[in-house]
Tab-separated table of C-alpha atoms in Angstrom:
chain	number	residue	atom	x	y	z
R	2	MET	CA	-2.851	140.808	28.565
R	3	ALA	CA	-6.504	140.308	28.038
R	4	THR	CA	-5.782	136.994	26.468
R	5	LEU	CA	-3.675	135.956	29.379
R	6	VAL	CA	-6.379	137.058	31.797
R	7	ARG	CA	-8.912	135.230	29.724
R	8	LEU	CA	-6.751	132.028	29.742
R	9	GLN	CA	-6.185	132.230	33.470
R	10	ALA	CA	-9.925	132.559	33.979
R	11	ARG	CA	-10.532	129.532	31.860
R	12	SER	CA	-7.705	127.421	33.327
R	13	LYS	CA	-9.966	125.513	35.719
R	14	PHE	CA	-12.318	124.602	32.915
R	15	VAL	CA	-9.445	123.535	30.706
R	16	ALA	CA	-8.005	121.329	33.465
R	17	GLN	CA	-11.382	119.697	34.028
R	18	GLN	CA	-11.766	119.074	30.320
R	19	TYR	CA	-8.230	117.643	30.096
R	20	TYR	CA	-8.787	115.152	32.895
R	21	PHE	CA	-12.227	114.271	31.500
R	22	ARG	CA	-10.949	113.689	28.060
R	23	ASN	CA	-7.923	111.733	29.360
R	24	SER	CA	-10.190	109.464	31.296
R	25	VAL	CA	-12.409	108.946	28.230
R	26	VAL	CA	-9.370	108.270	26.052
R	27	ASP	CA	-8.025	105.633	28.434
R	28	ILE	CA	-11.233	103.667	27.969
R	29	PHE	CA	-10.772	103.468	24.135
R	30	ARG	CA	-6.926	103.285	24.186
R	31	LYS	CA	-6.769	99.458	24.344
R	32	LYS	CA	-9.215	99.066	21.493
R	33	GLU	CA	-7.283	101.538	19.429
R	34	TYR	CA	-4.006	99.780	20.305
R	35	ASP	CA	-5.397	96.401	19.358
R	36	ALA	CA	-6.797	97.860	16.166
R	37	ALA	CA	-3.459	99.477	15.371
R	38	VAL	CA	-1.625	96.224	16.103
R	39	LYS	CA	-3.995	94.343	13.869
R	40	ILE	CA	-3.631	96.888	11.110
R	41	GLN	CA	0.168	96.834	11.442
R	42	SER	CA	0.278	93.022	11.459
R	43	TRP	CA	-1.939	92.886	8.394
R	44	PHE	CA	0.145	95.459	6.613
R	45	ARG	CA	3.414	93.867	7.618
R	46	GLY	CA	2.035	90.465	6.547
R	47	CYS	CA	1.006	91.937	3.202
R	48	GLN	CA	4.402	93.583	2.908
R	49	VAL	CA	6.285	90.332	3.764
R	50	ARG	CA	4.105	88.284	1.454
R	51	ALA	CA	4.653	90.740	-1.312
R	52	TYR	CA	8.435	90.578	-0.678
R	53	ILE	CA	8.359	86.790	-0.621
R	54	ARG	CA	6.310	86.785	-3.824
R	55	ASN	CA	8.849	89.096	-5.332
R	56	LEU	CA	11.684	86.794	-4.166
R	57	HIS	CA	9.847	83.758	-5.582
R	58	ARG	CA	9.294	85.523	-8.839
R	59	VAL	CA	12.938	86.607	-9.053
R	60	ALA	CA	14.162	83.103	-8.061
R	61	THR	CA	11.834	81.578	-10.635
R	62	ILE	CA	13.215	83.903	-13.293
R	63	ILE	CA	16.815	83.028	-12.281
R	64	GLN	CA	16.040	79.288	-12.240
R	65	LYS	CA	14.247	79.589	-15.572
R	66	TRP	CA	17.179	81.295	-17.179
R	67	TRP	CA	19.747	78.851	-15.630
R	68	ARG	CA	17.716	75.797	-16.530
R	69	SER	CA	17.284	77.076	-20.057
R	70	TYR	CA	21.061	77.673	-20.296
R	71	SER	CA	21.951	74.231	-18.878
R	72	GLY	CA	19.309	72.610	-21.086
R	73	ARG	CA	20.752	74.324	-24.153
R	74	GLN	CA	24.267	73.163	-23.191
R	75	GLU	CA	23.108	69.562	-22.660
R	76	TYR	CA	21.128	69.679	-25.861
R	77	GLN	CA	24.189	70.931	-27.698
R	78	LEU	CA	26.204	68.002	-26.308
R	79	ILE	CA	23.497	65.545	-27.305
R	80	VAL	CA	23.334	67.100	-30.747
R	81	LYS	CA	27.144	66.943	-31.007
R	82	PHE	CA	27.237	63.271	-30.063
R	83	ALA	CA	24.351	62.498	-32.361
R	84	SER	CA	26.064	64.321	-35.210
R	85	CYS	CA	29.342	62.429	-34.523
R	86	ALA	CA	27.466	59.122	-34.473
R	87	MET	CA	25.678	60.016	-37.697
R	88	LYS	CA	28.976	61.011	-39.294
R	89	MET	CA	30.629	57.747	-38.143
R	90	ASN	CA	27.720	55.711	-39.428
R	91	LEU	CA	27.906	57.587	-42.688
R	92	TYR	CA	31.686	57.114	-42.913
R	93	ASN	CA	31.350	53.398	-42.094
R	94	ALA	CA	28.643	53.013	-44.675
R	95	MET	CA	30.810	54.809	-47.252
R	96	ALA	CA	33.855	52.690	-46.290
R	97	VAL	CA	31.777	49.516	-46.561
R	98	ARG	CA	30.517	50.643	-49.924
R	99	ILE	CA	34.061	51.423	-51.125
R	100	GLN	CA	35.368	48.073	-49.791
R	101	ARG	CA	32.470	46.245	-51.379
R	102	ARG	CA	33.138	47.842	-54.730
R	103	TRP	CA	36.918	47.175	-54.470
R	104	ARG	CA	36.522	43.574	-53.321
R	105	GLY	CA	34.000	42.874	-55.999
R	106	TYR	CA	36.327	44.346	-58.597
R	107	ARG	CA	39.303	42.356	-57.238
R	108	ILE	CA	37.380	39.078	-57.026
R	109	ARG	CA	35.959	39.535	-60.509
R	110	LYS	CA	39.355	40.447	-61.961
R	111	TYR	CA	41.804	38.147	-60.141
R	112	CYS	CA	40.016	35.327	-58.297
R	113	PHE	CA	37.072	34.458	-60.530
R	114	ASN	CA	38.525	35.645	-63.781
R	115	TYR	CA	37.839	32.957	-66.327
R	116	PHE	CA	40.756	33.780	-68.593
R	117	TYR	CA	43.129	34.163	-65.655
R	118	LEU	CA	42.029	30.817	-64.212
R	119	LYS	CA	42.355	29.242	-67.622
R	120	GLU	CA	45.929	30.482	-68.014
R	121	TYR	CA	46.751	29.411	-64.463
R	122	LEU	CA	45.389	25.889	-64.973
R	123	LYS	CA	47.224	25.663	-68.276
R	124	ALA	CA	50.498	26.645	-66.607
R	125	VAL	CA	49.869	24.150	-63.782
R	126	SER	CA	49.153	21.342	-66.250
R	127	GLU	CA	52.311	22.170	-68.244
R	128	THR	CA	54.385	22.186	-65.053
R	129	ASN	CA	52.852	18.866	-63.980
R	130	ASP	CA	53.617	17.340	-67.378
R	131	ALA	CA	57.226	18.529	-67.175
R	132	ILE	CA	57.625	17.178	-63.657
R	133	ARG	CA	56.006	13.885	-64.654
R	134	GLU	CA	58.353	13.521	-67.625
R	135	ALA	CA	61.347	14.310	-65.418
R	136	LEU	CA	60.218	11.740	-62.841
R	137	GLU	CA	59.674	9.125	-65.552
R	138	GLU	CA	63.140	9.808	-66.949
R	139	PHE	CA	64.616	9.574	-63.464
R	140	ALA	CA	62.763	6.305	-62.830
R	141	GLU	CA	64.003	4.905	-66.153
R	142	MET	CA	67.539	6.014	-65.348
R	143	LYS	CA	67.367	4.360	-61.899
R	144	GLU	CA	65.976	1.211	-63.480
R	145	ARG	CA	68.777	1.168	-66.037
R	146	GLU	CA	71.330	1.700	-63.285
R	147	GLU	CA	69.828	-1.136	-61.245
R	148	LYS	CA	69.833	-3.409	-64.268
R	149	LYS	CA	73.423	-2.432	-65.011
R	150	ALA	CA	74.389	-3.064	-61.377
R	151	ASP	CA	72.634	-6.449	-61.484
R	152	LEU	CA	74.421	-7.337	-64.711
R	153	GLU	CA	77.762	-6.268	-63.235
R	154	ARG	CA	76.997	-8.272	-60.102
R	155	GLU	CA	76.114	-11.322	-62.190
R	156	GLU	CA	79.226	-10.806	-64.316
R	157	LYS	CA	81.373	-10.619	-61.172
R	158	LYS	CA	79.759	-13.812	-59.887
R	159	ARG	CA	80.474	-15.538	-63.202
R	160	ASP	CA	84.061	-14.256	-63.180
R	161	TYR	CA	84.528	-15.439	-59.619
R	162	GLN	CA	83.017	-18.814	-60.484
R	163	ALA	CA	85.283	-19.017	-63.515
R	164	ARG	CA	88.340	-18.152	-61.411
R	165	LYS	CA	87.225	-20.642	-58.797
R	166	THR	CA	86.729	-23.440	-61.357
R	167	HIS	CA	89.772	-22.531	-63.410
R	168	TYR	CA	91.216	-25.947	-62.798
R	169	LEU	CA	88.517	-27.372	-65.148
R	170	LEU	CA	90.183	-25.620	-68.060
R	171	SER	CA	91.357	-28.011	-70.742
R	172	THR	CA	95.073	-28.440	-71.312
R	173	LYS	CA	97.107	-29.794	-74.185
R	174	GLN	CA	97.162	-33.285	-72.687
R	175	ILE	CA	93.745	-33.425	-70.951
R	176	PRO	CA	90.580	-31.825	-72.378
R	177	GLY	CA	88.313	-30.088	-69.870
R	178	ILE	CA	84.692	-30.936	-69.120
R	179	TYR	CA	83.561	-27.894	-71.090
R	180	ASN	CA	85.647	-28.852	-74.151
R	181	SER	CA	84.381	-32.316	-74.910
R	182	PRO	CA	85.801	-33.950	-78.047
R	183	PHE	CA	82.293	-35.089	-78.930
R	184	ARG	CA	81.207	-31.488	-79.529
R	185	LYS	CA	81.876	-29.485	-82.649
R	186	ASP	CA	82.474	-26.210	-80.811
R	187	PRO	CA	83.670	-25.690	-77.244
R	188	ASP	CA	81.278	-24.492	-74.587
R	189	PRO	CA	81.189	-20.685	-73.944
R	190	TRP	CA	82.227	-21.392	-70.378
R	191	GLU	CA	85.500	-22.765	-71.762
R	192	LEU	CA	86.227	-19.405	-73.359
R	193	ARG	CA	85.413	-17.654	-70.087
R	194	LEU	CA	87.804	-19.967	-68.223
R	195	GLN	CA	90.535	-19.102	-70.732
R	196	LYS	CA	90.048	-15.374	-70.093
R	197	ALA	CA	89.777	-15.660	-66.293
R	198	LYS	CA	92.766	-15.819	-64.002
R	199	PRO	CA	93.082	-18.635	-61.496
R	200	LEU	CA	91.945	-17.875	-57.965
R	201	THR	CA	94.969	-17.719	-55.673
R	202	TYR	CA	94.915	-18.667	-52.067
R	203	GLN	CA	94.986	-15.580	-49.840
R	204	ARG	CA	96.616	-16.368	-46.596
R	205	SER	CA	95.204	-14.438	-43.641
R	206	LYS	CA	97.690	-12.140	-41.979
R	207	VAL	CA	98.408	-13.123	-38.396
R	208	LYS	CA	100.562	-10.864	-36.312
R	209	GLN	CA	103.156	-13.024	-34.628
R	210	LYS	CA	104.446	-12.143	-31.235
R	211	ARG	CA	108.177	-11.712	-31.130
R	212	CYS	CA	109.808	-13.285	-28.138
R	213	ILE	CA	113.184	-11.922	-27.022
R	214	SER	CA	114.092	-14.732	-24.605
R	215	LEU	CA	117.085	-16.994	-25.045
R	216	SER	CA	114.791	-19.903	-25.889
R	217	SER	CA	113.570	-18.149	-29.039
R	218	TRP	CA	115.337	-18.582	-32.315
R	219	LEU	CA	117.889	-16.267	-33.705
R	220	ALA	CA	117.138	-13.313	-35.948
R	221	CYS	CA	117.495	-15.548	-38.977
R	222	THR	CA	114.313	-17.419	-38.006
R	223	SER	CA	112.212	-14.266	-37.550
R	224	ALA	CA	108.862	-13.807	-39.285
R	225	ARG	CA	110.276	-11.243	-41.667
R	226	SER	CA	112.829	-13.511	-43.290
R	227	PHE	CA	111.014	-16.889	-42.939
R	228	PRO	CA	107.232	-16.549	-42.495
R	229	ARG	CA	105.517	-19.522	-40.890
R	230	SER	CA	102.279	-21.180	-41.896
R	231	GLU	CA	100.561	-21.565	-38.529
R	232	ILE	CA	96.965	-21.656	-39.854
R	233	LEU	CA	95.758	-25.176	-40.429
R	234	PRO	CA	93.630	-25.919	-43.524
R	235	PRO	CA	89.940	-26.699	-42.973
R	236	ILE	CA	89.057	-30.350	-42.428
R	237	ASP	CA	86.072	-30.526	-44.770
R	238	ARG	CA	87.792	-28.790	-47.666
R	239	LYS	CA	87.237	-30.366	-51.056
R	240	GLN	CA	90.265	-31.664	-52.839
R	241	CYS	CA	91.257	-29.952	-56.071
R	242	GLN	CA	90.265	-31.942	-59.122
R	243	GLY	CA	93.091	-32.452	-61.514
R	244	PRO	CA	96.859	-32.809	-61.324
R	245	PHE	CA	97.257	-30.204	-58.589
R	246	ARG	CA	98.751	-30.454	-55.145
R	247	ASP	CA	97.090	-29.124	-52.029
R	248	ILE	CA	97.625	-25.392	-51.437
R	249	THR	CA	98.464	-25.915	-47.788
R	250	GLU	CA	101.163	-28.433	-48.632
R	251	VAL	CA	102.656	-26.089	-51.221
R	252	LEU	CA	102.682	-23.206	-48.751
R	253	GLU	CA	104.216	-25.353	-46.022
R	254	GLN	CA	107.030	-26.340	-48.363
R	255	ARG	CA	107.508	-22.775	-49.533
R	256	TYR	CA	107.530	-21.202	-46.071
R	257	LYS	CA	109.113	-24.014	-44.110
R	258	PRO	CA	110.891	-22.480	-41.117
R	259	LEU	CA	114.604	-22.946	-40.583
R	260	GLU	CA	115.552	-25.317	-37.775
R	261	PRO	CA	119.219	-24.699	-36.975
R	262	THR	CA	121.164	-27.028	-34.705
R	263	LEU	CA	122.383	-26.117	-31.270
R	264	TRP	CA	125.877	-25.646	-32.685
R	265	VAL	CA	124.575	-23.019	-35.161
R	266	ALA	CA	122.035	-21.392	-32.805
R	267	GLU	CA	124.536	-20.713	-30.024
R	268	PRO	CA	127.957	-19.086	-30.479
R	269	ILE	CA	131.112	-21.124	-29.803
R	270	SER	CA	132.539	-18.801	-27.194
R	271	GLU	CA	129.333	-18.593	-25.149
R	272	LEU	CA	130.634	-20.778	-22.326
R	273	LYS	CA	133.869	-18.860	-22.153
R	274	VAL	CA	132.094	-15.521	-21.992
R	275	ALA	CA	129.695	-16.821	-19.346
R	276	ARG	CA	132.624	-18.189	-17.309
R	277	GLU	CA	134.427	-14.855	-17.374
R	278	GLU	CA	131.278	-12.911	-16.465
R	279	PHE	CA	130.559	-15.320	-13.625
R	280	ARG	CA	134.098	-14.956	-12.250
R	281	ARG	CA	133.836	-11.167	-12.425
R	282	GLN	CA	130.533	-11.151	-10.536
R	283	GLU	CA	131.947	-13.600	-8.003
R	284	TRP	CA	134.991	-11.396	-7.450
R	285	MET	CA	132.794	-8.326	-6.912
R	286	ARG	CA	130.550	-10.000	-4.378
R	287	ASP	CA	131.525	-11.908	-1.330
R	288	VAL	CA	130.165	-15.344	-2.146
R	289	ASN	CA	131.355	-18.837	-1.165
R	290	ASP	CA	133.743	-19.903	-3.949
R	291	ASN	CA	133.571	-23.616	-3.336
R	292	MET	CA	129.773	-23.776	-3.635
R	293	ILE	CA	129.613	-21.652	-6.820
R	294	SER	CA	132.503	-23.574	-8.408
R	295	LYS	CA	130.756	-26.879	-7.750
R	296	LEU	CA	127.577	-25.591	-9.347
R	297	TYR	CA	129.550	-24.201	-12.232
R	298	TYR	CA	131.441	-27.430	-12.963
R	299	HIS	CA	128.267	-29.389	-12.505
R	300	HIS	CA	126.629	-27.398	-15.282
R	301	LEU	CA	129.689	-27.671	-17.470
R	302	ILE	CA	129.665	-31.430	-17.176
R	303	SER	CA	125.947	-31.757	-17.877
R	304	SER	CA	125.010	-31.672	-21.553
R	305	GLN	CA	122.226	-29.096	-21.251
R	306	SER	CA	121.496	-26.026	-23.265
R	307	THR	CA	122.377	-22.524	-22.260
R	308	GLU	CA	118.720	-21.765	-21.590
R	309	ASN	CA	118.421	-24.397	-18.813
R	310	TYR	CA	121.715	-23.197	-17.405
R	311	ILE	CA	120.492	-19.622	-17.098
R	312	GLN	CA	117.141	-20.740	-15.660
R	313	LYS	CA	118.964	-22.634	-12.900
R	314	LEU	CA	121.115	-19.618	-12.251
R	315	ASP	CA	117.935	-17.527	-11.881
R	316	LYS	CA	116.593	-20.024	-9.345
R	317	LEU	CA	119.916	-19.936	-7.559
R	318	SER	CA	119.808	-16.124	-7.411
R	319	LYS	CA	116.746	-16.320	-5.140
R	320	VAL	CA	118.638	-18.398	-2.570
R	321	THR	CA	119.891	-16.614	0.536
R	322	PHE	CA	123.257	-17.740	1.942
R	323	ILE	CA	123.787	-17.369	5.633
R	324	PHE	CA	127.280	-16.355	6.659
R	325	PRO	CA	128.520	-15.930	10.206
R	326	GLY	CA	127.108	-12.672	11.443
R	327	ARG	CA	125.182	-11.636	8.275
R	328	ARG	CA	122.691	-12.828	5.605
R	329	VAL	CA	123.812	-12.311	1.960
R	330	PRO	CA	121.475	-13.021	-0.990
R	331	LEU	CA	123.055	-14.519	-4.048
R	332	ARG	CA	122.411	-12.353	-7.122
R	333	ILE	CA	123.616	-13.310	-10.586
């Protein structure tokens, strides 16, 4: 209670002191606030800068480790490529060395081998000699064949000349020009003429046209039974020397064609047969009897051949007779 009384007694003094002190504090409050703000800003700035430094340090560590990892990977690739290139260069160098050794060995053994080249040239020279000998033999054989052909050709010419001049051969009565009585021995050409056969005249074959008209000859005068000599001899032909007749004259006599008379060429009963045939045709057709009979007797009286008679009948067949009411052509 005493304490309470004591506090109540001092309440006025405490209130005065409170208001006094509050008024004094208000004066320094702004300074203190500004100072606190400044201290807080400095501290917060230091705190943020420290955090940023920490972030920078951590980021630097992360970047350092990542860059070291990526650098190691890239370096490994570079080393791998470099090692592959070195291996390829080494392999190429080894392959070149192996090829060089093999090619040198092959060239020395096969291409520039003295003994091998010597054997090869020897074989080539032997082959060339054999081919040259074969060609020379072939050339000699061809030359012999040509000479033989020339000799045969000359012999044929001599034989033909001997056959052509066979008429100069000497006979028992007349000596030839190559067997002169003033010589001891006959000329060799005389012996050749004795061996050769005379050259016969070869008549060219001419195909004769066979005519089947009534004016042609009968079958007995055909080319098969009696061939004709229609080819005339040349004008400038030399006459045969010696007692020989002309070949053309001999052939004309041998193949002289048969010339039968009208009595032999035409049958005896031809007029009778023609008269009967004419009467039959006249009976079958309606033709003027008087006119045909006159023509018929006119031809009987005339001394013409059967060919002219039939030709006139052919001309008469083209004539058209005019009867009353119709036109009738005469056909025979």
